[in-house]
Amino acid sequence: MKIRKMKGKALALLAIALMGAAGTVAAIPAPGTCTAANQGQRVREYNSDNSSRIYMCDEGVWQTYAICDKYGRCIVII
């Protein structure tokens, strides 16, 4: 009985941690996709709260170009 309760609490804490992390994880586009053919291309990725990050292909590397809030206001980093 005690093991079941502990197992349930552990699963609940794991679920809460995963839900909290879901909105904060931003995935940079896959390595190798930034080539000479798409220099200057921008890719936008959205978070669960509708905020977003814009990545730009520059010299073979994806760099964070801007960070936007859920209202569409962006701060350009580069």
mmCIF file of C-alpha atoms in Angstrom:
data_model
loop_
_atom_site.group_PDB
_atom_site.id
_atom_site.type_symbol
_atom_site.label_atom_id
_atom_site.label_comp_id
_atom_site.label_asym_id
_atom_site.label_seq_id
_atom_site.Cartn_x
_atom_site.Cartn_y
_atom_site.Cartn_z
ATOM 1 C CA MET A 1 0.000 0.000 0.000
ATOM 2 C CA LYS A 2 2.751 2.405 0.943
ATOM 3 C CA ILE A 3 4.663 1.622 -2.270
ATOM 4 C CA ARG A 4 1.613 2.473 -4.396
ATOM 5 C CA LYS A 5 1.248 5.872 -2.727
ATOM 6 C CA MET A 6 4.924 6.668 -3.246
ATOM 7 C CA LYS A 7 4.721 5.525 -6.861
ATOM 8 C CA GLY A 8 1.683 7.745 -7.447
ATOM 9 C CA LYS A 9 3.399 10.767 -5.907
ATOM 10 C CA ALA A 10 6.513 10.192 -7.989
ATOM 11 C CA LEU A 11 4.447 10.002 -11.183
ATOM 12 C CA ALA A 12 2.556 13.167 -10.238
ATOM 13 C CA LEU A 13 5.792 15.077 -9.609
ATOM 14 C CA LEU A 14 7.226 13.857 -12.899
ATOM 15 C CA ALA A 15 4.100 14.997 -14.754
ATOM 16 C CA ILE A 16 4.284 18.452 -13.151
ATOM 17 C CA ALA A 17 7.967 18.779 -14.025
ATOM 18 C CA LEU A 18 7.338 17.793 -17.644
ATOM 19 C CA MET A 19 4.443 20.239 -18.006
ATOM 20 C CA GLY A 20 6.572 23.035 -16.570
ATOM 21 C CA ALA A 21 9.450 22.292 -18.903
ATOM 22 C CA ALA A 22 7.274 21.957 -22.007
ATOM 23 C CA GLY A 23 6.920 25.698 -22.483
ATOM 24 C CA THR A 24 10.579 26.503 -21.884
ATOM 25 C CA VAL A 25 12.269 24.116 -24.277
ATOM 26 C CA ALA A 26 13.259 25.669 -27.576
ATOM 27 C CA ALA A 27 14.726 23.434 -30.215
ATOM 28 C CA ILE A 28 17.301 24.918 -32.545
ATOM 29 C CA PRO A 29 16.877 23.642 -36.122
ATOM 30 C CA ALA A 30 18.741 20.409 -36.831
ATOM 31 C CA PRO A 31 22.510 20.579 -37.372
ATOM 32 C CA GLY A 32 23.530 20.320 -40.999
ATOM 33 C CA THR A 33 20.412 22.102 -42.270
ATOM 34 C CA CYS A 34 22.153 25.484 -42.450
ATOM 35 C CA THR A 35 24.033 25.410 -45.766
ATOM 36 C CA ALA A 36 25.314 27.899 -48.323
ATOM 37 C CA ALA A 37 22.047 27.505 -50.237
ATOM 38 C CA ASN A 38 19.924 28.929 -47.420
ATOM 39 C CA GLN A 39 22.153 31.647 -45.940
ATOM 40 C CA GLY A 40 19.998 34.370 -44.395
ATOM 41 C CA GLN A 41 16.955 32.087 -44.071
ATOM 42 C CA ARG A 42 14.946 32.569 -40.889
ATOM 43 C CA VAL A 43 13.003 29.887 -39.028
ATOM 44 C CA ARG A 44 10.438 30.674 -36.331
ATOM 45 C CA GLU A 45 9.619 28.198 -33.563
ATOM 46 C CA TYR A 46 6.717 28.673 -31.170
ATOM 47 C CA ASN A 47 6.474 27.738 -27.485
ATOM 48 C CA SER A 48 3.318 26.518 -25.771
ATOM 49 C CA ASP A 49 2.504 30.062 -24.551
ATOM 50 C CA ASN A 50 2.721 31.478 -28.135
ATOM 51 C CA SER A 51 6.043 33.189 -27.510
ATOM 52 C CA SER A 52 8.628 32.387 -30.153
ATOM 53 C CA ARG A 53 12.257 32.463 -31.192
ATOM 54 C CA ILE A 54 13.542 33.267 -34.642
ATOM 55 C CA TYR A 55 16.732 31.552 -35.804
ATOM 56 C CA MET A 56 18.782 32.758 -38.770
ATOM 57 C CA CYS A 57 21.183 30.688 -40.873
ATOM 58 C CA ASP A 58 24.522 32.510 -40.867
ATOM 59 C CA GLU A 59 27.833 31.045 -42.075
ATOM 60 C CA GLY A 60 26.687 27.436 -41.647
ATOM 61 C CA VAL A 61 25.349 27.905 -38.086
ATOM 62 C CA TRP A 62 21.820 28.572 -36.807
ATOM 63 C CA GLN A 63 21.939 31.626 -34.546
ATOM 64 C CA THR A 64 19.192 33.082 -32.380
ATOM 65 C CA TYR A 65 18.059 36.161 -34.307
ATOM 66 C CA ALA A 66 15.149 37.392 -32.178
ATOM 67 C CA ILE A 67 13.002 36.484 -29.190
ATOM 68 C CA CYS A 68 9.295 37.360 -29.376
ATOM 69 C CA ASP A 69 6.618 37.470 -26.694
ATOM 70 C CA LYS A 70 3.088 36.129 -27.065
ATOM 71 C CA TYR A 71 1.864 39.503 -28.372
ATOM 72 C CA GLY A 72 4.244 39.483 -31.345
ATOM 73 C CA ARG A 73 6.703 42.033 -29.958
ATOM 74 C CA CYS A 74 10.253 40.955 -30.781
ATOM 75 C CA ILE A 75 13.707 41.863 -29.532
ATOM 76 C CA VAL A 76 16.386 41.425 -32.186
ATOM 77 C CA ILE A 77 19.540 39.923 -30.689
ATOM 78 C CA ILE A 78 21.940 40.086 -33.637
#
